[in-house]
Tab-separated table of C-alpha atoms in Angstrom:
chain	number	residue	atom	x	y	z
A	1	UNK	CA	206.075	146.058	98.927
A	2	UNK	CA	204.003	143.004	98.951
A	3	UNK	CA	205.318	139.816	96.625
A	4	UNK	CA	203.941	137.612	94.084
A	5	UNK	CA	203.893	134.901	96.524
A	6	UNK	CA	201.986	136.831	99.484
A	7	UNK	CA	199.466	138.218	96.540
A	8	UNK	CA	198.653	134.906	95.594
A	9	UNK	CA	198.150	133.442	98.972
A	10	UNK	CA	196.267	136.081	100.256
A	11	UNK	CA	194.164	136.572	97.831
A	12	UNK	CA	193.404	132.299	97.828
A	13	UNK	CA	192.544	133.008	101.298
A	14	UNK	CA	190.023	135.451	100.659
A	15	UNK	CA	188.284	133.825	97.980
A	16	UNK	CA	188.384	130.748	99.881
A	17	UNK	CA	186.705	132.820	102.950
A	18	UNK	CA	184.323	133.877	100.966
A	19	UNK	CA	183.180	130.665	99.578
A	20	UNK	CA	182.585	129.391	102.786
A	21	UNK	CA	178.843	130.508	103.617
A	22	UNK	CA	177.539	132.141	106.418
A	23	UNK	CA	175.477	128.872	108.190
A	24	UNK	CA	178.791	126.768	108.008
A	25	UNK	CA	180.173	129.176	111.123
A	26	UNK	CA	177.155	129.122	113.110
A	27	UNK	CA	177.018	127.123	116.190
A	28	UNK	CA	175.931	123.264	116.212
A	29	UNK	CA	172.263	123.249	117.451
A	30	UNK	CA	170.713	119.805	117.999
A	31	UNK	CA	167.702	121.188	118.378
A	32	UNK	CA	166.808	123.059	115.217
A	33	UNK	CA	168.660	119.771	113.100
A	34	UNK	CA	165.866	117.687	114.828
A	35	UNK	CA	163.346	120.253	113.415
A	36	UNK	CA	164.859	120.245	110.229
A	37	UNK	CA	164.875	116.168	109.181
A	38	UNK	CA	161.980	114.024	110.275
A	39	UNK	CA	160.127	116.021	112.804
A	40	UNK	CA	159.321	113.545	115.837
A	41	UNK	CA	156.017	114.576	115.835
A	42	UNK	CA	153.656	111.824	115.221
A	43	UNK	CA	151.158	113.933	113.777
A	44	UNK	CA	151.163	115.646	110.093
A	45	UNK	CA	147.457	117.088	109.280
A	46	UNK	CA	146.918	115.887	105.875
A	47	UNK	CA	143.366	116.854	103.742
A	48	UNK	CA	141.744	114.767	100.615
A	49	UNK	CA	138.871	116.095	98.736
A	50	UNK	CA	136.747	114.278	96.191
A	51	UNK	CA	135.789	116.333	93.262
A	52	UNK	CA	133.725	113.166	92.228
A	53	UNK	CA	131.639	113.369	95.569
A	54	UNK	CA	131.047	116.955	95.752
A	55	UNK	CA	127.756	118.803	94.307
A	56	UNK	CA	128.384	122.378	95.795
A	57	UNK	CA	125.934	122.576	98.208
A	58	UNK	CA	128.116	125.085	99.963
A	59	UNK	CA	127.317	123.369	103.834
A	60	UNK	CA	131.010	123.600	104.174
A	61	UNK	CA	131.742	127.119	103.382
A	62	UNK	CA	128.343	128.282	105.498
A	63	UNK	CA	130.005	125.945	108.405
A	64	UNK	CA	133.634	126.872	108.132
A	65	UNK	CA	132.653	131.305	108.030
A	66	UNK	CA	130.186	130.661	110.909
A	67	UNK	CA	132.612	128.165	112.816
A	68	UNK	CA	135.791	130.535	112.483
A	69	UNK	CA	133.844	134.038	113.088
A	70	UNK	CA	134.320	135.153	109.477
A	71	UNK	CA	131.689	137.489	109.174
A	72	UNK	CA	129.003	135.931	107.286
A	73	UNK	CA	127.573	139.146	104.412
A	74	UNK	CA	131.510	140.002	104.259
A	75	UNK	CA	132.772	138.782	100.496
A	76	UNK	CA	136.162	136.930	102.421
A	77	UNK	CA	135.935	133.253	103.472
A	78	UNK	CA	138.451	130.707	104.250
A	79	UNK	CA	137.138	128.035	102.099
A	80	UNK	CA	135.320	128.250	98.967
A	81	UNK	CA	133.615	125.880	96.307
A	82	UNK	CA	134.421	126.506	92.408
A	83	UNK	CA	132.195	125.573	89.349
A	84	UNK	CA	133.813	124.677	86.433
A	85	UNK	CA	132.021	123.738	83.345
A	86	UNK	CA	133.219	122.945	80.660
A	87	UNK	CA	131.514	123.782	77.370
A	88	UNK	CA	131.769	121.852	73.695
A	89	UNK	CA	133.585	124.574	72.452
A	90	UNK	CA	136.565	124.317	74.050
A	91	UNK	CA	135.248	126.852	76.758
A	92	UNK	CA	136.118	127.099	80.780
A	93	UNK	CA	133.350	128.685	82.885
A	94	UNK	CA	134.555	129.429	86.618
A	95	UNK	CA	132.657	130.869	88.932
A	96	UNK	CA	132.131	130.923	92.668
A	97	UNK	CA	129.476	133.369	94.123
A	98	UNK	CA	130.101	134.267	97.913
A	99	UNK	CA	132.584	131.460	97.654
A	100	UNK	CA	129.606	129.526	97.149
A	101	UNK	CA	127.947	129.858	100.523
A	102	UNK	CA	124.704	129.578	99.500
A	103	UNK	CA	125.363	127.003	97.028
A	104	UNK	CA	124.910	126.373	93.210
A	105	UNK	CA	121.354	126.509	93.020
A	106	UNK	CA	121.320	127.968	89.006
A	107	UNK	CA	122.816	126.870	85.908
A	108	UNK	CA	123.647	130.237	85.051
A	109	UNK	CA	127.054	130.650	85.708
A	110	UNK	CA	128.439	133.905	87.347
A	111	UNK	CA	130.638	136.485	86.086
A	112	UNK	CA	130.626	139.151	88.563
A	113	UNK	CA	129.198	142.738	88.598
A	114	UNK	CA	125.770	141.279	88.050
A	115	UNK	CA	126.456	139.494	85.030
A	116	UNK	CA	125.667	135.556	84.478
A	117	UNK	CA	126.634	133.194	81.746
A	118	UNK	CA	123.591	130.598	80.417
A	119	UNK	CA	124.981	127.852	79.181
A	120	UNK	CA	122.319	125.353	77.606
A	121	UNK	CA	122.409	121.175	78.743
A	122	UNK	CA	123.293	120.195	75.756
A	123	UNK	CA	126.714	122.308	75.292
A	124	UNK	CA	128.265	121.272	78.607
A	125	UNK	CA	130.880	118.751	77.946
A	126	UNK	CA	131.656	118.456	81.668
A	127	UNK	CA	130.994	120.041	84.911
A	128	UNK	CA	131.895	119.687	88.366
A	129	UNK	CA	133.092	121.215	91.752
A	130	UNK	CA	136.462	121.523	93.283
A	131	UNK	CA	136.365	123.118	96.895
A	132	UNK	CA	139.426	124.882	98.137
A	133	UNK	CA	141.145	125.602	101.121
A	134	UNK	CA	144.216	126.664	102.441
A	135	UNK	CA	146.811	123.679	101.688
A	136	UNK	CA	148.945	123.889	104.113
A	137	UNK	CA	152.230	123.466	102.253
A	138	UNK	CA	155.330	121.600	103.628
A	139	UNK	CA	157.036	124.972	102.255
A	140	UNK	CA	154.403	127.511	103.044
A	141	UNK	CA	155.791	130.521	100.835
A	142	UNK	CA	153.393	132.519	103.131
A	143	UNK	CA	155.654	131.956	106.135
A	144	UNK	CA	158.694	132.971	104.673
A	145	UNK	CA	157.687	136.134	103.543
A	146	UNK	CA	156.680	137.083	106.832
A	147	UNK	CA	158.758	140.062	108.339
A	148	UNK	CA	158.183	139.647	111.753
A	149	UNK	CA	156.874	135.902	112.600
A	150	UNK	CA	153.321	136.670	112.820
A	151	UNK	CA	152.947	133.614	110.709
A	152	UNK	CA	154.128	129.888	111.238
A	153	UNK	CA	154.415	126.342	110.793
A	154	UNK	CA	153.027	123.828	113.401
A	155	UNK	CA	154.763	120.334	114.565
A	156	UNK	CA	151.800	119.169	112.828
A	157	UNK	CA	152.302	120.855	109.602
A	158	UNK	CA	149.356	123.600	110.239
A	159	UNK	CA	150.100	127.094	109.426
A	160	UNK	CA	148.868	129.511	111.947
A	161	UNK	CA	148.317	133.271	112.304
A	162	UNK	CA	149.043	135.350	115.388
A	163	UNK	CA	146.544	137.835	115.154
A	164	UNK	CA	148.803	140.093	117.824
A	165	UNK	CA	151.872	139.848	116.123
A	166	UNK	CA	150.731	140.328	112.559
A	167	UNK	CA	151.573	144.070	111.484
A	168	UNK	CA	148.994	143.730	108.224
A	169	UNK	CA	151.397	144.160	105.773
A	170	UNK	CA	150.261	141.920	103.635
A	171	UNK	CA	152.949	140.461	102.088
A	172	UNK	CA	151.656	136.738	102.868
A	173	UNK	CA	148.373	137.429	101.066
A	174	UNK	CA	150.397	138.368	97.589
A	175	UNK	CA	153.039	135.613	98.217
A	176	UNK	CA	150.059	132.445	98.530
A	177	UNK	CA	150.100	130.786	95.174
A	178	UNK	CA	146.667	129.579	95.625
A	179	UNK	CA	144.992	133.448	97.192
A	180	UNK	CA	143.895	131.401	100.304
A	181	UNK	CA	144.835	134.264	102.598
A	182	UNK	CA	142.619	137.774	102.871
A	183	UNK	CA	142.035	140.664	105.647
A	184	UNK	CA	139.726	139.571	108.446
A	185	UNK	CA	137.385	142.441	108.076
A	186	UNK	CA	137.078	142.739	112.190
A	187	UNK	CA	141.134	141.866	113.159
A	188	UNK	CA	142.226	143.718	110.527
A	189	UNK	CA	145.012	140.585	110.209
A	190	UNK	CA	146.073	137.839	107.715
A	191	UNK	CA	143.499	135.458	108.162
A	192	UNK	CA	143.413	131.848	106.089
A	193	UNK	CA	142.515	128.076	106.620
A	194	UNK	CA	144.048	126.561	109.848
A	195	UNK	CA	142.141	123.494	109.558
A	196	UNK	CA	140.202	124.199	112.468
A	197	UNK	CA	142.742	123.986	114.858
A	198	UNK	CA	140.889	124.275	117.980
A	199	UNK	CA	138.561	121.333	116.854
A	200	UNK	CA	141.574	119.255	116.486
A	201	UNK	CA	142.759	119.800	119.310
A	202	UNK	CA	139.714	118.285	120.791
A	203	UNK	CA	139.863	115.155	118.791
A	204	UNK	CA	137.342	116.496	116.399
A	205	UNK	CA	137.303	116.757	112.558
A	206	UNK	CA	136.766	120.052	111.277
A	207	UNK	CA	133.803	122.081	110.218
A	208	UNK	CA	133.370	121.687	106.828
A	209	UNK	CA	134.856	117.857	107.273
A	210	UNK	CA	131.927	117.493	109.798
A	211	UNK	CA	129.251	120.265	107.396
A	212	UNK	CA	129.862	117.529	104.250
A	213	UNK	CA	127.310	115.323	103.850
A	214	UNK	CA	128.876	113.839	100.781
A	215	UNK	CA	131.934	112.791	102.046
A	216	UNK	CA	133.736	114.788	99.654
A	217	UNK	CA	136.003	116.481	102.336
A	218	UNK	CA	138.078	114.631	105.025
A	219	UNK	CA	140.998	115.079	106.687
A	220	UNK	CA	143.711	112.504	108.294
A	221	UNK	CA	147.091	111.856	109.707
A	222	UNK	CA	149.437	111.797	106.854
A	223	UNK	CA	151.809	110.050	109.687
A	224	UNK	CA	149.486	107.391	110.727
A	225	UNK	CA	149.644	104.717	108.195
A	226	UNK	CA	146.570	102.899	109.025
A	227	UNK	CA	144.633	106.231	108.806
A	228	UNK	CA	141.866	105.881	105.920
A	229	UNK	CA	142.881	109.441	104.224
A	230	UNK	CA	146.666	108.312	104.164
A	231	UNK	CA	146.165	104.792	102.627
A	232	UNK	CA	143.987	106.797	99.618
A	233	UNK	CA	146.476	109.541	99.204
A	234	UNK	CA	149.314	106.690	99.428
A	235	UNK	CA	147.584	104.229	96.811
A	236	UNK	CA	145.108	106.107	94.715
A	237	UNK	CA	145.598	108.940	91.805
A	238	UNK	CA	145.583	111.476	93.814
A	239	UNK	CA	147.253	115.400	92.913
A	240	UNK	CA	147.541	118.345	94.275
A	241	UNK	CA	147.142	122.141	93.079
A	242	UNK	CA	149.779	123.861	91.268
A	243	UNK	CA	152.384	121.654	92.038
A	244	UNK	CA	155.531	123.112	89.796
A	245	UNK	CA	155.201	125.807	92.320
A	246	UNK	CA	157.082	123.249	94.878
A	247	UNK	CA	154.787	124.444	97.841
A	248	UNK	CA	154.658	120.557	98.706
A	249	UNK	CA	150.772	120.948	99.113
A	250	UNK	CA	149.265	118.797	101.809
A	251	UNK	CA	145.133	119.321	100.510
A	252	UNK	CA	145.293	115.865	97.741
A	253	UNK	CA	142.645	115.894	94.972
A	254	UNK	CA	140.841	113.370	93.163
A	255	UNK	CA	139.786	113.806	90.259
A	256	UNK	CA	141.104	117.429	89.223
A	257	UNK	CA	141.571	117.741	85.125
A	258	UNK	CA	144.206	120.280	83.364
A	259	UNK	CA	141.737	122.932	83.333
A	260	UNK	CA	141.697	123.620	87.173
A	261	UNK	CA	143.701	125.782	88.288
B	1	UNK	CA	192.288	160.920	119.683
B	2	UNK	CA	189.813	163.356	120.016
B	3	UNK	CA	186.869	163.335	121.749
B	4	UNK	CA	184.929	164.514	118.992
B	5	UNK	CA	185.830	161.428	117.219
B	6	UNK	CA	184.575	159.258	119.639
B	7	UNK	CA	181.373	161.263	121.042
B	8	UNK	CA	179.408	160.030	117.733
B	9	UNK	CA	180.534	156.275	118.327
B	10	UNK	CA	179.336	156.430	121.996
B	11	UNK	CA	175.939	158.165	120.750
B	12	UNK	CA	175.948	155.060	118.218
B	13	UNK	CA	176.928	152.699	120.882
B	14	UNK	CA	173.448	154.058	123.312
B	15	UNK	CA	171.099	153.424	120.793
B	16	UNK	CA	172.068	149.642	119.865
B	17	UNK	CA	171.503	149.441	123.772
B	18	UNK	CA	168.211	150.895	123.802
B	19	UNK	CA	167.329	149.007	121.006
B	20	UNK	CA	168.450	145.743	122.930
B	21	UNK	CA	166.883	146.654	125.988
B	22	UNK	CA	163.195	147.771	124.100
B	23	UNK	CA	163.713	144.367	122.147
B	24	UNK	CA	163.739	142.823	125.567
B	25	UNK	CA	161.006	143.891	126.676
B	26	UNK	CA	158.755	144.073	123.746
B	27	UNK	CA	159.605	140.480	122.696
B	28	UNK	CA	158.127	137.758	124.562
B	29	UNK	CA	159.904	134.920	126.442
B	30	UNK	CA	158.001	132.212	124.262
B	31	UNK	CA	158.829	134.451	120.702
B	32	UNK	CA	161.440	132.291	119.055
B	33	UNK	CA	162.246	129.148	116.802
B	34	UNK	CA	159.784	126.184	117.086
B	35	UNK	CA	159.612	122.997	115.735
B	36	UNK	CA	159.659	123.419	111.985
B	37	UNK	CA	163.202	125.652	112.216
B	38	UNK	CA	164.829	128.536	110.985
B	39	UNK	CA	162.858	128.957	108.019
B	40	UNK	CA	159.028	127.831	109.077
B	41	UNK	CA	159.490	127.846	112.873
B	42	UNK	CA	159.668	131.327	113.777
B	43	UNK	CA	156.543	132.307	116.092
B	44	UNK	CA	155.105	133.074	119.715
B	45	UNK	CA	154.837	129.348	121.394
B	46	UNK	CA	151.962	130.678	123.000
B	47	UNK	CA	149.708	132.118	120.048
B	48	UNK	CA	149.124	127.556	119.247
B	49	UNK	CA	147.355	127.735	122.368
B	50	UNK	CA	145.537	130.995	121.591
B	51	UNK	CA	144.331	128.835	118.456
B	52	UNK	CA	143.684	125.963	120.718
B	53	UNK	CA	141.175	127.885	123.087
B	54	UNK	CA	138.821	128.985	120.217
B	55	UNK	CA	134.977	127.983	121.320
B	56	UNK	CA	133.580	125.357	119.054
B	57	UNK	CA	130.185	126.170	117.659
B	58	UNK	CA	129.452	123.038	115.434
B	59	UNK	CA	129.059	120.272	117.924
B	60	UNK	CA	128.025	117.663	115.382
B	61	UNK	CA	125.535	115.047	115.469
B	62	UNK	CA	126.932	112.829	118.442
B	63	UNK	CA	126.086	116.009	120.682
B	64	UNK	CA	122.244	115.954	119.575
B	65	UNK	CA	121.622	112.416	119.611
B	66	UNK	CA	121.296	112.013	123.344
B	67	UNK	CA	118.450	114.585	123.727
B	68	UNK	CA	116.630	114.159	120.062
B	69	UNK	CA	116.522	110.283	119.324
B	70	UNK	CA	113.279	110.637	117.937
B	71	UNK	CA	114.728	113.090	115.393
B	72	UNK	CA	118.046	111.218	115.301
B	73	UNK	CA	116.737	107.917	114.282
B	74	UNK	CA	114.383	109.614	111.939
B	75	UNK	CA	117.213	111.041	109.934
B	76	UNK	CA	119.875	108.396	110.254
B	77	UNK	CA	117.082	105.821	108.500
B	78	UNK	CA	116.682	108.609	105.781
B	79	UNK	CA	118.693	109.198	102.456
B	80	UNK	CA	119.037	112.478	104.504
B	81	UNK	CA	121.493	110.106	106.817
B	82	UNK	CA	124.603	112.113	106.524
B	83	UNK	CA	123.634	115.939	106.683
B	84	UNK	CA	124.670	116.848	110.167
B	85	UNK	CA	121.717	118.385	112.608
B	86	UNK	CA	123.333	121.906	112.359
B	87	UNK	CA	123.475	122.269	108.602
B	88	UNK	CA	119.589	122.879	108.694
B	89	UNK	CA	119.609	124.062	112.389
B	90	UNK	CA	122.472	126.153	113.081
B	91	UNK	CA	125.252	125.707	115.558
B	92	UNK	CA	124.559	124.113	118.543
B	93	UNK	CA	127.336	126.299	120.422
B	94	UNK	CA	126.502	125.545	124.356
B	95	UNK	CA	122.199	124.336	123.580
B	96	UNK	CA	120.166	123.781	125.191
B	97	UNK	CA	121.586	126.839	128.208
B	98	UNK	CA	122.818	128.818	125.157
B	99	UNK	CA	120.898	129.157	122.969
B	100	UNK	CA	117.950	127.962	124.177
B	101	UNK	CA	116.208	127.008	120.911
B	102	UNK	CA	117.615	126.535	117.611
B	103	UNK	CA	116.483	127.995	114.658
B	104	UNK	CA	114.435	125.619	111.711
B	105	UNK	CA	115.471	126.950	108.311
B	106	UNK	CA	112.418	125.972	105.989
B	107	UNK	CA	113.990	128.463	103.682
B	108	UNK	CA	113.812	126.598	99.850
B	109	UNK	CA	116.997	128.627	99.155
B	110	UNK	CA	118.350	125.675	102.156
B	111	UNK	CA	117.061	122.403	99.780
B	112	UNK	CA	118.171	124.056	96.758
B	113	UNK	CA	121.352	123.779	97.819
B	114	UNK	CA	121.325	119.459	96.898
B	115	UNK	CA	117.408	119.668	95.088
B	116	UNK	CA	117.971	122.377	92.097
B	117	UNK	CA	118.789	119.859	89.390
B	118	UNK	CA	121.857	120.378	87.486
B	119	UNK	CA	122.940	118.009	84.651
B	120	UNK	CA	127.029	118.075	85.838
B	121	UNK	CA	127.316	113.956	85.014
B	122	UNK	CA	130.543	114.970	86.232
B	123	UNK	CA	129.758	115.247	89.421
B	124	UNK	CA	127.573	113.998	92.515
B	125	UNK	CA	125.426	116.426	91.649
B	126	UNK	CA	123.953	115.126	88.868
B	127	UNK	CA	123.121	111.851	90.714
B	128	UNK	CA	120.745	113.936	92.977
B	129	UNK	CA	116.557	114.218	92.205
B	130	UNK	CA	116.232	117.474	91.662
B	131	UNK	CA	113.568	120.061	90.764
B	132	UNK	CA	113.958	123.326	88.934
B	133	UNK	CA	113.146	126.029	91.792
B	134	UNK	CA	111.195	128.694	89.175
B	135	UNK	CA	108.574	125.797	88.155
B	136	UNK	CA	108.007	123.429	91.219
B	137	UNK	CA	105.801	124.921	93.611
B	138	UNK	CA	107.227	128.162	93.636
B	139	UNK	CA	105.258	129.889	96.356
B	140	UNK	CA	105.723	126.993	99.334
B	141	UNK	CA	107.871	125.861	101.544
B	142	UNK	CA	109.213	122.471	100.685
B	143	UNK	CA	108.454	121.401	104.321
B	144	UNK	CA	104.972	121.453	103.260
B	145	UNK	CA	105.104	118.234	101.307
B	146	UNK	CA	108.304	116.925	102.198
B	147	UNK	CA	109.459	115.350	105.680
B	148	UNK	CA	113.155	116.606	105.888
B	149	UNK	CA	114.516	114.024	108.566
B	150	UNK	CA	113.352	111.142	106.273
B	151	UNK	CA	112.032	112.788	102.779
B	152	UNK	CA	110.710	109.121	101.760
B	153	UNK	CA	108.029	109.210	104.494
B	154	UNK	CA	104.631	111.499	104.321
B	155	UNK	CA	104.661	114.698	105.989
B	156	UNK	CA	103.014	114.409	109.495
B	157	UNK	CA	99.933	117.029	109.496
C-alpha cells in the first residue's frame, strides 16, 4: 500500500528526472566545448558581392563549372547570375539562362520552355544582377539534415561534401533555403559551392573571384580584421539573403533591394 | 527460467554484436566529430584533404605573365586590364606540357558577354559601350576590327 507521502515524493522525483535533459548527463568534453564557442581557428572564409559592379557577363559561372568539373551542357552549376528587372508597372522579371553561363547578351528576358519576355527601354524602372552561390551559413541547415555525415562544416566555416560517404538521399538539396545544392550528374552526389577549396588551400582566391573582371566578387577572412572584404562587410550596408531564415549567411551583398529573393 | 525465454534475448544479444563489429569495420578511424561539434562537425577528417588535392585548372594571370609579356603588358595598359588570360583562352591547367596550345575564342557570343548594350542604369552594365549584336557587323568576327588585349589600339594586319 503505498502512502500519500511516498506518492508525492516519488512522483517529484520523476518529474524532476525528467526535466533534466539528456546532454546535462553526458560526459564533460573539452574538446567539443572548444568547438562550440569561439573556434581557435584563425580563419573564417567570408564572401562579398557587389550587385553595383556586376553586368552578368557570366566569366564566373563559365570559370567556376569548368574549374570544379561540373559538366559544362549539363543544366546544374554551382554558381549562377540572376537578372532582375524591374518594370514601371510594378513588375519583377527573373531570369537566369544556363545560370547565365553564357551571359546576358539580350534584353529579352527568359521564361523557360522557349519562351522570352521583351520588355521595351523605356518601361524598365531598374535592372541589375545579383550572382549567387552557396553561402556557407554559420548554421548550414544542409548539414543537419544529413543522415549519415556525408556533409560538414570546416574550421574555416566551409561546408564540404564527401562524395564517398554521401548515400544521395537528397535530403540536403530540399533542406537549402537558397537551392544551392543539386545532383552532380557524373557522382551521382550532393554537390554545391565549397568556395574552391582546393584553391584556398593554395593561397589562391577562387575561380569566379579570379574569372571577375569587375570586381564584383571577392572573398576574405572574416577573422582577419585588416582584411579588405572584412572592413566592408564590418562598416558598409551590407545584407545577406533571406536572413529571417537564421542560416547566419556568410556570402554579404551590396546593394540587394526587397524584390530579391 | 526457461531456456526458451532466454534463446530470443541471446539471438538479440548476436546481432547488436555484429552490428558493432560491421560498424567497426565499415567506419573509418578518421569518421567522427570535428571542429564545428556535435551538430556541424560530424564528417571523415580525411575527405578536407580529398577537397584539398583537387587539380587547379585556372592558373590566373601571374602564371602567364612570365612567358607572354608582350601580351601581358598589352592587356594590363588596356581598359581590358582586369579580364584574366583564361576567360578568353581557357584554362591554363599544366601549359605549356599540357596542353600544349590554348585555344583563342574569337567567338562574338565571347564579347557579347560585356559589348551587347543593355540600358540596366542599375548596374555596371549600363556603364559599358556596347553594340546591339543583330545590327553591328553581324557576319564578322569582332577580332577583325578590334584588338582584344588593348581594344583602344588598331588591329595589327
Amino acid at each position: 500500500m503505498i502512502t500519500r507521502r511516498s506518492f508525492c515524493k516519488k512522483a517529484l522525483l520523476i518529474a524532476g528526472g525528467l526535466a533534466v535533459p539528456l546532454s546535462a548527463l553526458e560526459l564533460f568534453d573539452p574538446k567539443r566545448l572548444l568547438a562550440e564557442k569561439d573556434s581557435p581557428e584563425k580563419v573564417r572564409w567570408g564572401f562579398l558581392v557587389d550587385t553595383y559592379k556586376c553586368v552578368g557577363c557570366g566569366f564566373c559561372v563559365k570559370a567556376c563549372k569548368t574549374e570544379n568539373e561540373v559538366p559544362y551542357d549539363a543544366n546544374v552549376t554551382r554558381t549562377w547570375v540572376e537578372r532582375y528587372v524591374i518594370t514601371r508597372n510594378g513588375k519583377t522579371w527573373i531570369d537566369s539562362p544556363k545560370g547565365a553561363r553564357d551571359g546576358f547578351t539580350t534584353r529579352k528576358v527568359a521564361l523557360g520552355e522557349g519562351n522570352f519576355q521583351d520588355i521595351k527601354d523605356e518601361d524598365i524602372e531598374k535592372a541589375f544582377f545579383v550572382p549567387k552561390l552557396c553561402n556557407q551559413c554559420d548554421n548550414p541547415p544542409c548539414v543537419q539534415v544529413c543522415p549519415v555525415g556525408a556533409t560538414y562544416q570546416t574550421a574555416d566555416g566551409v561546408v564540404l561534401v564527401d562524395r564517398t560517404w554521401c548515400i544521395g538521399c537528397g535530403y540536403c538539396i530540399m533542406g537549402c533555403p537558397y537551392g544551392v545544392r543539386f545532383f552532380h550528374p557524373v557522382y551521382h552526389v550532393a554537390e554545391k559551392c565549397n568556395f574552391c577549396y582546393h584553391r584556398l588551400a593554395k593561397g589562391m582566391k577562387t575561380a569566379c573571384v579570379d574569372a571577375c573582371p569587375f570586381g564584383a566578387r571577392r572573398i576574405g577572412n572574416l577573422k582577419d580584421p585588416d582584411d579588405p572584404v572584412t572592413q566592408i562587410i564590418m562598416t558598409e550596408r551590407v545584407s545577406v539573403l533571406k536572413e529571417e531564415y537564421g542560416t547566419k549567411p556568410q556570402v554579404f551583398y551590396l546593394g540587394l533591394t526587397k524584390e530579391v529573393k | 527460467m526457461k531456456n526458451h525465454v532466454w534463446r530470443p534475448l541471446y539471438i538479440a544479444l548476436c546481432i547488436i554484436a555484429l552490428v558493432l563489429i560491421a560498424r567497426m569495420v565499415i567506419v573509418p578511424k578518421d569518421f567522427g566529430i570535428w571542429e564545428r561539434g556535435y551538430m556541424y562537425g560530424w564528417h571523415r577528417k580525411g575527405n578536407e584533404a580529398d577537397w584539398k588535392a583537387v587539380k587547379v585548372k585556372y592558373r590566373t594571370a601571374a602564371y602567364c605573365k612570365d612567358c607572354h609579356p608582350d601580351k601581358y603588358n598589352d592587356l594590363k595598359q588596356s581598359p581590358h586590364a582586369n579580364i584574366m588570360c583564361e576567360n578568353c583562352h581557357g584554362p591554363a591547367l599544366g601549359h605549356p606540357e599540357d596542353p600544349r596550345t590554348m585555344t583563342i575564342d574569337r567567338h562574338r557570343e565571347l564579347c557579347i558577354r560585356c559589348h551587347s548594350r543593355l540600358p540596366y542604369k542599375a548596374s555596371g552594365r549600363g556603364a559599358i559601350r556596347g553594340i546591339d549584336p543583330q545590327t553591328h557587323n553581324p557576319e564578322l568576327e569582332c577580332t577583325v576590327c578590334h584588338y582584344p588585349h588593348n581594344p583602344k589600339r588598331e588591329v595589327k594586319r
